[in-house]
Short mmCIF file of C-alpha atoms in Angstrom, two decimals:
data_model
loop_
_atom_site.label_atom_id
_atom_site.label_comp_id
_atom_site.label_asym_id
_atom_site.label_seq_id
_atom_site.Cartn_x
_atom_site.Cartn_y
_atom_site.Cartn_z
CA UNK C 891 109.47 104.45 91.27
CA UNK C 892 111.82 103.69 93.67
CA UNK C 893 115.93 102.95 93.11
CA UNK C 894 118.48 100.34 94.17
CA UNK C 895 120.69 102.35 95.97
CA UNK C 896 122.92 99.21 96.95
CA UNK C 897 122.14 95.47 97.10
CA UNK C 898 124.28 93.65 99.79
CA UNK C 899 124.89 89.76 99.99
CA UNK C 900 127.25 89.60 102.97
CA UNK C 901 127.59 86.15 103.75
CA UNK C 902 129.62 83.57 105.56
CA UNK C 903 132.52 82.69 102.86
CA UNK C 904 132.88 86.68 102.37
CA UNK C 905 131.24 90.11 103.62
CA UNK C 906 131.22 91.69 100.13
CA UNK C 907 128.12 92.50 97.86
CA UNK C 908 126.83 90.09 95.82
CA UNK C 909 124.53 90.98 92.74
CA UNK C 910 121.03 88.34 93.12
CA UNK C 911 119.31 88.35 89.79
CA UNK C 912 117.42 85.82 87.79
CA UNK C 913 116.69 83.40 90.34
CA UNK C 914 113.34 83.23 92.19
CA UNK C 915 114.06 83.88 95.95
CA UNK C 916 112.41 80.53 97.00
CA UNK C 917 115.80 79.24 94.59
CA UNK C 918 118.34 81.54 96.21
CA UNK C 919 117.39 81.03 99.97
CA UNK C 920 119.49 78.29 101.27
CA UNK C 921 118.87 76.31 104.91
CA UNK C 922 120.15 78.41 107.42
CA UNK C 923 119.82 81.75 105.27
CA UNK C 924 118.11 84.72 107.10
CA UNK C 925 117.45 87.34 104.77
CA UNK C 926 116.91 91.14 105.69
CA UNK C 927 115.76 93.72 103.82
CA UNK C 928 116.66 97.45 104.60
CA UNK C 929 114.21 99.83 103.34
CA UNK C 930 115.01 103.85 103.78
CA UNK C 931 113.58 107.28 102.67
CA UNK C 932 115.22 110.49 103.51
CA UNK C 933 112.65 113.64 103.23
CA UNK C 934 114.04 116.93 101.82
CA UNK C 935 114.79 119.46 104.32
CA UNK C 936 111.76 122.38 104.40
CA UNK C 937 113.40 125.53 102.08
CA UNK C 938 113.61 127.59 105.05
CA UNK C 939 115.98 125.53 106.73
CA UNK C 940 119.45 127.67 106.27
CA UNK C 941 122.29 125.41 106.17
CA UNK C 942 120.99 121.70 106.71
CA UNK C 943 123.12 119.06 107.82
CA UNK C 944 123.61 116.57 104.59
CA UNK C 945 123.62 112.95 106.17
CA UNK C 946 125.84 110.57 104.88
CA UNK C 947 124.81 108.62 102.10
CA UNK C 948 124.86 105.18 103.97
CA UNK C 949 123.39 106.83 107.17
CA UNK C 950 121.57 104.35 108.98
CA UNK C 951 122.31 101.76 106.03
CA UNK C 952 125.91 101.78 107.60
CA UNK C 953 124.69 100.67 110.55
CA UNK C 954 122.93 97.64 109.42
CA UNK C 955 125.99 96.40 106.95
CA UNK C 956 127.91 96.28 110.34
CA UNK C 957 124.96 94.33 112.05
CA UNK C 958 124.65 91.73 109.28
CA UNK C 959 128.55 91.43 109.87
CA UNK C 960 128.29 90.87 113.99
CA UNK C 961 125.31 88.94 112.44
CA UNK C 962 127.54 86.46 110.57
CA UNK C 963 130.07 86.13 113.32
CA UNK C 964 128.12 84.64 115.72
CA UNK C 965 126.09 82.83 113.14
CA UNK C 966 128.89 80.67 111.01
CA UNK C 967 128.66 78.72 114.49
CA UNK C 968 125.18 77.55 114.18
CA UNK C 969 125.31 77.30 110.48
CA UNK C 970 123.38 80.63 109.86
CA UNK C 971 123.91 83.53 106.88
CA UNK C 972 122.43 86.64 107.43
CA UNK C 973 121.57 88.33 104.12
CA UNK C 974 120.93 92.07 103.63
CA UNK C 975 119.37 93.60 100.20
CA UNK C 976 118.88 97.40 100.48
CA UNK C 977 116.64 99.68 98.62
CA UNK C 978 116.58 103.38 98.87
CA UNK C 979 113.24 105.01 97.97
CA UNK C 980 113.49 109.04 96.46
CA UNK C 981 111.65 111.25 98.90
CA UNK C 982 108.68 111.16 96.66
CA UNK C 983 109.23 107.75 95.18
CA UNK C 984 106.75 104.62 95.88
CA UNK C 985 107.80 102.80 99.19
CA UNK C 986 105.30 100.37 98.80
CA UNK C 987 107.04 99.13 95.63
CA UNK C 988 110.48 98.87 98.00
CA UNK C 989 108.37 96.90 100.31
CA UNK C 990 107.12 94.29 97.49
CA UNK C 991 110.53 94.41 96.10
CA UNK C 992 112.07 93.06 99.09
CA UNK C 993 109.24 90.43 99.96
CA UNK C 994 109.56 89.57 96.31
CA UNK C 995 113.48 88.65 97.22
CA UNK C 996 112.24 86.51 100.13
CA UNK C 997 112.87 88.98 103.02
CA UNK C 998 110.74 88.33 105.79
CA UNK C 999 112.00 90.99 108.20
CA UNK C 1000 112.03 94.54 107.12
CA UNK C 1001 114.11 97.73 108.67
CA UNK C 1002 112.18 100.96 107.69
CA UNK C 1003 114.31 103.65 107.96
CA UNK C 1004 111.62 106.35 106.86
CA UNK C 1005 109.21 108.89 108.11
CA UNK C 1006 105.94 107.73 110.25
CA UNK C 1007 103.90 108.16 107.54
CA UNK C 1008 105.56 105.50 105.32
CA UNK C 1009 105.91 103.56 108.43
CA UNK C 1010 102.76 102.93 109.02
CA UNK C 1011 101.40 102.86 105.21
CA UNK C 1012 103.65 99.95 105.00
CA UNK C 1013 102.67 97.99 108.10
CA UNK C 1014 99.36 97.85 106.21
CA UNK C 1015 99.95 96.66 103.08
CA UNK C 1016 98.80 93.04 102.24
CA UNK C 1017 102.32 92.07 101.51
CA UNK C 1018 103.14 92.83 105.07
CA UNK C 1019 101.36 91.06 106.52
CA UNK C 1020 103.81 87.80 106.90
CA UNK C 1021 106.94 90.39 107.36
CA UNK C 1022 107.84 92.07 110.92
CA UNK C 1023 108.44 95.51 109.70
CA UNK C 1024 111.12 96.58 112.17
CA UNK C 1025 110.84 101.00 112.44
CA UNK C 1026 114.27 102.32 112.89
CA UNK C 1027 113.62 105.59 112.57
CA UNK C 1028 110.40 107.58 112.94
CA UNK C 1029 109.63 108.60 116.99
CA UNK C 1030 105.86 108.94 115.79
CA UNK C 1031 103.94 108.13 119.32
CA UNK C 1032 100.77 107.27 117.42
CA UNK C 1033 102.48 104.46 115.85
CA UNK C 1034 102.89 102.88 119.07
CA UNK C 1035 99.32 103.67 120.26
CA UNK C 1036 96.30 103.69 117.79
CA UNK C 1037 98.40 103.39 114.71
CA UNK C 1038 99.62 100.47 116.00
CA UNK C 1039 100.06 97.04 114.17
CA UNK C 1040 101.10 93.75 115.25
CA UNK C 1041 103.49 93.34 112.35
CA UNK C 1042 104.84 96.25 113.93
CA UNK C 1043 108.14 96.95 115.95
CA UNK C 1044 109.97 100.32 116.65
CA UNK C 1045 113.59 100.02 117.32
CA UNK C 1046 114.12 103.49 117.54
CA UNK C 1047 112.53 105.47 120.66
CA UNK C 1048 109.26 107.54 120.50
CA UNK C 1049 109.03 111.23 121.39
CA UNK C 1050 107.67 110.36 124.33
CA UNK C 1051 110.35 108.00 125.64
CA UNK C 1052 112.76 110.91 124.57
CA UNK C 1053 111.22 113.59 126.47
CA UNK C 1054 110.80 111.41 129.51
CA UNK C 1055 114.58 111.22 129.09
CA UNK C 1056 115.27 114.49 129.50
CA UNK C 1057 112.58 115.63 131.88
CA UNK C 1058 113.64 113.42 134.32
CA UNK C 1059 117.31 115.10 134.26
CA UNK C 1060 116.24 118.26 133.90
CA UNK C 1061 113.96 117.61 137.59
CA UNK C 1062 117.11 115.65 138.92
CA UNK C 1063 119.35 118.72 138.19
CA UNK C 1064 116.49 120.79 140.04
CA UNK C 1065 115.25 122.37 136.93
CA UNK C 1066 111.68 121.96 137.07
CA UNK C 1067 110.67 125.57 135.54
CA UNK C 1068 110.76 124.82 131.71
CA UNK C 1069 110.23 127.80 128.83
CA UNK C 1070 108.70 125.74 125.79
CA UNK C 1071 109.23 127.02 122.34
CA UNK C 1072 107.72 124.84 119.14
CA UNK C 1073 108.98 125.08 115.57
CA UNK C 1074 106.04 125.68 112.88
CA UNK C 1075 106.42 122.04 111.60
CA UNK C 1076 103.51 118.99 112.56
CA UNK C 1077 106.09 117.48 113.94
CA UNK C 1078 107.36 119.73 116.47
CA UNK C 1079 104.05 120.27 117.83
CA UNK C 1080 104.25 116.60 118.50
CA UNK C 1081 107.58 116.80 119.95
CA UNK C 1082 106.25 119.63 122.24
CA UNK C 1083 103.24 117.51 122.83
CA UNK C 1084 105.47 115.19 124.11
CA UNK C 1085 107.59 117.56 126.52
CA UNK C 1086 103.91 118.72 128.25
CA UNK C 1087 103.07 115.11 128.96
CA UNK C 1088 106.42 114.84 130.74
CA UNK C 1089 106.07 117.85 132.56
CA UNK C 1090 103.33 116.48 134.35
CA UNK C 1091 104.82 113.25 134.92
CA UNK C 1092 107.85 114.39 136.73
CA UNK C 1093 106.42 116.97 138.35
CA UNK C 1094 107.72 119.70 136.17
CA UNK C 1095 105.81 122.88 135.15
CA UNK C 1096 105.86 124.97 132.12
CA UNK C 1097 106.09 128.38 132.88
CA UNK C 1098 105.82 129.71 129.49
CA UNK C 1099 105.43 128.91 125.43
CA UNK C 1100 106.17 130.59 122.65
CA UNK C 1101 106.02 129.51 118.66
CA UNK C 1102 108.46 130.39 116.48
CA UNK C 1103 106.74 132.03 113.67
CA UNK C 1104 110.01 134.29 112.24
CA UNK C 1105 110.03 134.46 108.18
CA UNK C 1106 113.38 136.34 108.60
CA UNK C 1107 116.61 134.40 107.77
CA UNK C 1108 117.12 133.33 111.74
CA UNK C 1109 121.18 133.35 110.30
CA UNK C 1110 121.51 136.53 109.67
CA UNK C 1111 119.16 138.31 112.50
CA UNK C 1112 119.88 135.88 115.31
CA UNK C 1113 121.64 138.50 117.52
CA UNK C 1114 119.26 140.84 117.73
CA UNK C 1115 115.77 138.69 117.54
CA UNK C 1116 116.61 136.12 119.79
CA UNK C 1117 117.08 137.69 122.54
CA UNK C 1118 113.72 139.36 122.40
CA UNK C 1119 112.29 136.44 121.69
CA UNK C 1120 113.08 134.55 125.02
CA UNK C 1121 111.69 137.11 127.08
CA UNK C 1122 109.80 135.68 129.70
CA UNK C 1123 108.43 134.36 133.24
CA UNK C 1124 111.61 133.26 134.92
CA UNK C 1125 113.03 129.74 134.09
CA UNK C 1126 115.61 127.39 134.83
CA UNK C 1127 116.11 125.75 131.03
CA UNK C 1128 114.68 126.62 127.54
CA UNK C 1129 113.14 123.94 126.18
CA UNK C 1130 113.31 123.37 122.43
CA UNK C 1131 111.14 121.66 119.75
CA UNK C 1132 112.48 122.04 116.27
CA UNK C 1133 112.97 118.91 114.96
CA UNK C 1134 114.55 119.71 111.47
CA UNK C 1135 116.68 122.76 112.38
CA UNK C 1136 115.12 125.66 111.63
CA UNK C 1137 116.03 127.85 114.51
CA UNK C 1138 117.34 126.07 117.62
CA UNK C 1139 120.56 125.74 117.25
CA UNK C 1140 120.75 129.91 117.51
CA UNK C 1141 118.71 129.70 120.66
CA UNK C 1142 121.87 129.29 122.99
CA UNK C 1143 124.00 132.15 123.97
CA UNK C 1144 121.45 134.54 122.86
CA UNK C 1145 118.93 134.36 125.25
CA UNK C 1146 117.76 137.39 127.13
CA UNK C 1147 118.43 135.19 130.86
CA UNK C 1148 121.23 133.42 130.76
CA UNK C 1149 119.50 129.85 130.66
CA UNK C 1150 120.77 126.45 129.35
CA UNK C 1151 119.09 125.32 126.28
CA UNK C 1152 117.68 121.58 125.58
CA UNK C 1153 115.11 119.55 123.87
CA UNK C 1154 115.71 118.58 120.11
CA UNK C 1155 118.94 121.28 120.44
CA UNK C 1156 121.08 122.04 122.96
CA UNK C 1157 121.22 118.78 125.98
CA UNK C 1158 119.61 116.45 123.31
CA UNK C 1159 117.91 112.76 124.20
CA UNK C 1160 119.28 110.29 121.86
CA UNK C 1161 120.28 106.95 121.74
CA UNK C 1162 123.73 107.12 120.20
CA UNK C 1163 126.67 109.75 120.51
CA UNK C 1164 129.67 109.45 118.80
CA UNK C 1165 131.68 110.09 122.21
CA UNK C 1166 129.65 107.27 124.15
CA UNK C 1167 132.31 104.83 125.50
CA UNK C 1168 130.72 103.07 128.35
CA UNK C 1169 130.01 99.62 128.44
CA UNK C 1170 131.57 98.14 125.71
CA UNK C 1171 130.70 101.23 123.63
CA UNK C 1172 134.15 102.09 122.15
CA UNK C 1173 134.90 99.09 120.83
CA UNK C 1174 131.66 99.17 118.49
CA UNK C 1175 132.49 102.94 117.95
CA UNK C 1176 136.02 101.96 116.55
CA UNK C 1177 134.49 98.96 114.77
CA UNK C 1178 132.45 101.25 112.91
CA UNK C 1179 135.13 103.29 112.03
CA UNK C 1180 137.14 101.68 110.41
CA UNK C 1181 134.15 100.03 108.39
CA UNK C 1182 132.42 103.42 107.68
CA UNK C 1183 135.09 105.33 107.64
CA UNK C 1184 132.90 108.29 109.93
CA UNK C 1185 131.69 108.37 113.09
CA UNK C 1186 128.45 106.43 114.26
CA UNK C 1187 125.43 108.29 113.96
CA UNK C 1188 121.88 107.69 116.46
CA UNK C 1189 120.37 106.63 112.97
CA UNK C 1190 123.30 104.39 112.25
CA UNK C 1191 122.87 102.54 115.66
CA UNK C 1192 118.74 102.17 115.61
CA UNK C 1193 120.06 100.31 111.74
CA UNK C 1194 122.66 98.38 113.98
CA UNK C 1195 120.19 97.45 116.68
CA UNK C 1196 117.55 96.77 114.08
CA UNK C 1197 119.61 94.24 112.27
CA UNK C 1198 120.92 93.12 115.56
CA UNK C 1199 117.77 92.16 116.70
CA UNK C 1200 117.27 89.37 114.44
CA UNK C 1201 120.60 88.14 114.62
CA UNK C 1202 120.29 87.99 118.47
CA UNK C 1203 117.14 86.20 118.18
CA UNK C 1204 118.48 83.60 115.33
CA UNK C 1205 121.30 82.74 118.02
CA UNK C 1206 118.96 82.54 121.05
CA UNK C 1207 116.66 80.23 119.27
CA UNK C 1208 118.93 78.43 117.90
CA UNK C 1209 116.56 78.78 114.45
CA UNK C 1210 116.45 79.99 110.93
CA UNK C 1211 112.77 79.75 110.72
CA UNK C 1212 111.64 83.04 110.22
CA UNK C 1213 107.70 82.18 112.08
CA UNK C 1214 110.01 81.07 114.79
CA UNK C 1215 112.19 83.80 114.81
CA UNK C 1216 109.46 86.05 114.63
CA UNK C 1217 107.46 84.48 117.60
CA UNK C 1218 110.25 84.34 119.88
CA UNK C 1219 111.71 88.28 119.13
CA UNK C 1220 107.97 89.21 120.68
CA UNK C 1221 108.74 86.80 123.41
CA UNK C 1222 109.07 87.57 127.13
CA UNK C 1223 112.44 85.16 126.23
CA UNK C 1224 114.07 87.99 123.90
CA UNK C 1225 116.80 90.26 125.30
CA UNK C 1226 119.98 91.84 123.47
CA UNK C 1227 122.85 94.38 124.51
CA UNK C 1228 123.20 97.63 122.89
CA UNK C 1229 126.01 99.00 124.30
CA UNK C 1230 123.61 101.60 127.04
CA UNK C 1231 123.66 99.94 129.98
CA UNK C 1232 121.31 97.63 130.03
CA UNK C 1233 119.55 94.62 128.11
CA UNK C 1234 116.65 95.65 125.43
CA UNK C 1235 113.52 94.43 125.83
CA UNK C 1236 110.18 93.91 124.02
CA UNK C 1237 107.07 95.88 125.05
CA UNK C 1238 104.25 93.57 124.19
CA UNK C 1239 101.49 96.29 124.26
CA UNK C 1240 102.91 98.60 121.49
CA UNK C 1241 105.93 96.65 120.17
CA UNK C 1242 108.26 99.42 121.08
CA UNK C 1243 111.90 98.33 122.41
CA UNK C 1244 112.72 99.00 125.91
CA UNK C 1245 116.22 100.95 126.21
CA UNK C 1246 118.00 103.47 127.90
CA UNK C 1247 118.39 106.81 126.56
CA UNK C 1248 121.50 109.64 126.54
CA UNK C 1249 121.69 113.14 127.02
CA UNK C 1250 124.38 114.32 124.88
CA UNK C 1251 125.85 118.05 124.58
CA UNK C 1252 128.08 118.21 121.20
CA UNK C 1253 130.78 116.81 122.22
CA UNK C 1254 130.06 115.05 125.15
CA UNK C 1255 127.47 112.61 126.48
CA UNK C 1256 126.18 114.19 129.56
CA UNK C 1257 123.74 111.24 131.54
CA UNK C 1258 121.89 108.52 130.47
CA UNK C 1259 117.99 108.21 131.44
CA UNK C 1260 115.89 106.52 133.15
CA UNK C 1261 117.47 108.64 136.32
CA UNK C 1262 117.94 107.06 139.84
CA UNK C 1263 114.95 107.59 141.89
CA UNK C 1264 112.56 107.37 139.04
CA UNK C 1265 111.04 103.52 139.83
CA UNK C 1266 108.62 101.12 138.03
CA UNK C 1267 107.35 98.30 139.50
CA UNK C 1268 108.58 96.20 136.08
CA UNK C 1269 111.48 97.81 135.25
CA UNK C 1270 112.74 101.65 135.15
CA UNK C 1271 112.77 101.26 131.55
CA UNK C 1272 109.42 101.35 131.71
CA UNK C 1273 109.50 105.16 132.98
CA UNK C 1274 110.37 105.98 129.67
CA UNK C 1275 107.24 106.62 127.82
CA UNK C 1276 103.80 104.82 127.32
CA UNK C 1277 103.22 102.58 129.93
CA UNK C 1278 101.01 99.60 129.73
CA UNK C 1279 98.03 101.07 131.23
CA UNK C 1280 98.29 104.11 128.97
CA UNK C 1281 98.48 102.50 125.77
CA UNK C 1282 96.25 103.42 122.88
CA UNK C 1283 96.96 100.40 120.41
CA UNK C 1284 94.54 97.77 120.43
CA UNK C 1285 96.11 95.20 117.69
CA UNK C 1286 98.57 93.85 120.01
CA UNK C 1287 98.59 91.40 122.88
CA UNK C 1288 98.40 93.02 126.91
CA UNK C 1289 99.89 89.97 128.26
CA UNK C 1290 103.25 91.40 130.78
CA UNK C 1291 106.45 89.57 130.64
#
C-alpha cells in the first residue's frame, strides 16, 4: 500500500497545507482551481553501494511546493489556484494505488517522480488515460521511443539527450578518444548505450571498454585496483557509466594516465547545479533557499519545471480547463523559461521537453550544451537526443512545430 507522505493545499488566501477529507473532489474543485498531483518513489540503493548519498526527504517534492507557489503568483491575476496533493509510494509499495488516489482527488495532471518502470506502468493504466502524466525523473530512452504514450510527457532529459550533452563538449574541447567503463546495473548499460550512440554522432570514437565487475569493497582497495583497472589504449577522457554510485566516484585521481574523468561522475550532464547563476538562475536558487532551507537539487528543478509547466500553460491560455490546458501544453503555442538559457519546448514525436543541458564539476558548472557549431535545421535543441526522424514511438502525432 502506498503512504501520504504530505498533502499540500497551497492556495491563493495562504501557501500552507490544507488537510482535504470527506468531500468528493467534484465538491472541493472550485472555478479556476487547477489541481496537481505529485506522485514519487525512491528505490533503495543496491547493498553494494558503500556510502550512498541519502536525498532529502522532500527531494524533488521541494521543487514542486515552490512551483505551485510561482504557480499562484502569477495566477491570483487571472483568478486561478493551483493545488498540489502529494503521495509518496514505499519502494515496493503499489504506485498504481497513488495514481487512483490522486485521480480520485480530481487531479488531472500528474508529476511522476519514480523509476521508468513505474513510469510507464502508470501511463497505462485505465485511470490514466484522461491525466497527462508529466515524468520528472526517469531518463529511460525507451519511454520516449516504443514505450511511448500520448498521455505521456518527460520533463526530465533522457540518457540520450544527456550524453549528447557531454559528447559534444568533450569533441569541442578536442577530446574525441573516449575509454568507456559500465557499472553491472541494467541501467548503466543503458547509460553506456547511450554514450556509443553519441560517439558516432559527433564524430567521437571509443577506443576502449571495460565493465566493472569488482566484488571487493571499491572503498577500501581503490588505490591499488584502480589504477590497474584503467589500463589501456591511449585516451583523452574516461568515460563513466555508473548510475547509482558504485564505483565512479574513485575513478579520478587514480587512474593509471593521468586523464579527466566524466559521464554519470566526474564532468556530469545535468540540468540543475546548485552553483548555476546565469540567467536569472540565482534568484530561483536563493528563492529556494530560503523555502527549503538546502540547496536545489537537478531532481528538485525537473519537480519545479514539472509543476511549472502547467502553471505556464494556465497563464498562456488564459484557462482552467484542464482538456484545454492539456491541448495547448502539446501545442506548437507552448514555451516556458527555466532559468538555462533558453525557452522549453514540446517535442511532438515523443513528448520529451526540449532544454539545454549543463556540465557541472562539484562545485562548479563548467558549459552548458547544445555547443556552438553543433546546428539543426529546427533548433540546436534538437541536437540533443532523438530526433524526429529517429523516433521509435508510434502513439504520438509527427506533425513539426
Amino acid at each position: 500500500m502506498t503512504k501520504t507522505r504530505l498533502l499540500h493545499s497551497l492556495t491563493l488566501a495562504a501557501l500552507g497545507a490544507v488537510l482535504l477529507a470527506g468531500m468528493p473532489a467534484a465538491a472541493q474543485q472550485n472555478v479556476g482551481e487547477i489541481r496537481i498531483g505529485f506522485l514519487s518513489q525512491t528505490p533503495e540503493p543496491p547493498p553494494y553501494v558503500a556510502n550512498p548519498d541519502e536525498p532529502a526527504a522532500d527531494d524533488g517534492l521541494a521543487g514542486a511546493m515552490l512551483a505551485i507557489a510561482d504557480n499562484n503568483t502569477t495566477g491570483k491575476f487571472l483568478k486561478q489556484s493551483f493545488v498540489l496533493d502529494s503521495v509518496e509510494v514505499p519502494p515496493d509499495g503499489d504506485a498504481a494505488a497513488a495514481l487512483r488516489e490522486l485521480a480520485g482527488r480530481g487531479d488531472r495532471f500528474v508529476v511522476v517522480d519514480a523509476p521508468g518502470a513505474t513510469v510507464e506502468a502508470l501511463s497505462k493504466l485505465p485511470e490514466a488515460r484522461n491525466l497527462l502524466i508529466l515524468n520528472a525523473n526517469a531518463p529511460d530512452d525507451g519511454l520516449r521511443g516504443a514505450a511511448c504514450a500520448p498521455n505521456l510527457l518527460h520533463v526530465a532529459p533522457s540518457r540520450a539527450m544527456l550524453a549528447d550533452a557531454l559528447g559534444q563538449y568533450l569533441v569541442k574541447k578536442r577530446w574525441p578518444r573516449w575509454f568507456l567503463v559500465t557499472g553491472r546495473r541494467p541501467e548503466d548499460k543503458l547509460y553506456a548505450d547511450a554514450v556509443r550512440r553519441t560517439a558516432k554522432r559527433v564524430g567521437a570514437q571509443i577506443v576502449a571498454e571495460k565493465a566493472w565487475t569488482a566484488d571487493s569493497d571499491v572503498n577500501r582497495t581503490a588505490e591499488a585496483e584502480i589504477p590497474v583497472f584503467t589500463q589501456a589504449k591511449s585516451y583523452d577522457v574516461l568515460i563513466v557509466a555508473d548510475e547509482v554510485g558504485e564505483f565512479g566516484d574513485y575513478l579520478s585521481y587514480r587512474t593509471a594516465d593521468p586523464r579527466p574523468v566524466a559521464g554519470t561522475q566526474g564532468l556530469v550532464p545535468t540540468v540543475w547545479h546548485r552553483t548555476h547563476e546565469q540567467w536569472g538562475a540565482a534568484q530561483l536558487q536563493s528563492r529556494f533557499k530560503a523555502a527549503a532551507k538546502r540547496p536545489m537539487t537537478a531532481r528538485d528543478h525537473n519537480g519545479w519545471t514539472a509543476v511549472r509547466v502547467v502553471g505556464e500553460a494556465a497563464a498562456r491560455a488564459r484557462t482552467a480547463d484542464p482538456d484545454r490546458l492539456i491541448a495547448f501544453i502539446q501545442s506548437p503555442d507552448f514555451t516556458m523559461s527555466a532559468f538555462r538559457g533558453a525557452p522549453l519546448t514540446l517535442r511532438p514525436w515523443d513528448g520529451q521537453l526540449r532544454q539545454p543541458v549543463l556540465l557541472a564539476a562539484d562545485r562548479s558548472v563548467v558549459s552548458v550544451s547544445p555547443q556552438e557549431g553543433f546546428l539543426h535545421p529546427r533548433t540546436e535543441l534538437d541536437s540533443l537526443g532523438y530526433d524526429q526522424p529517429e523516433t521509435l514511438c508510434k502513439t504520438r502525432g509527427k506533425k513539426t512545430p
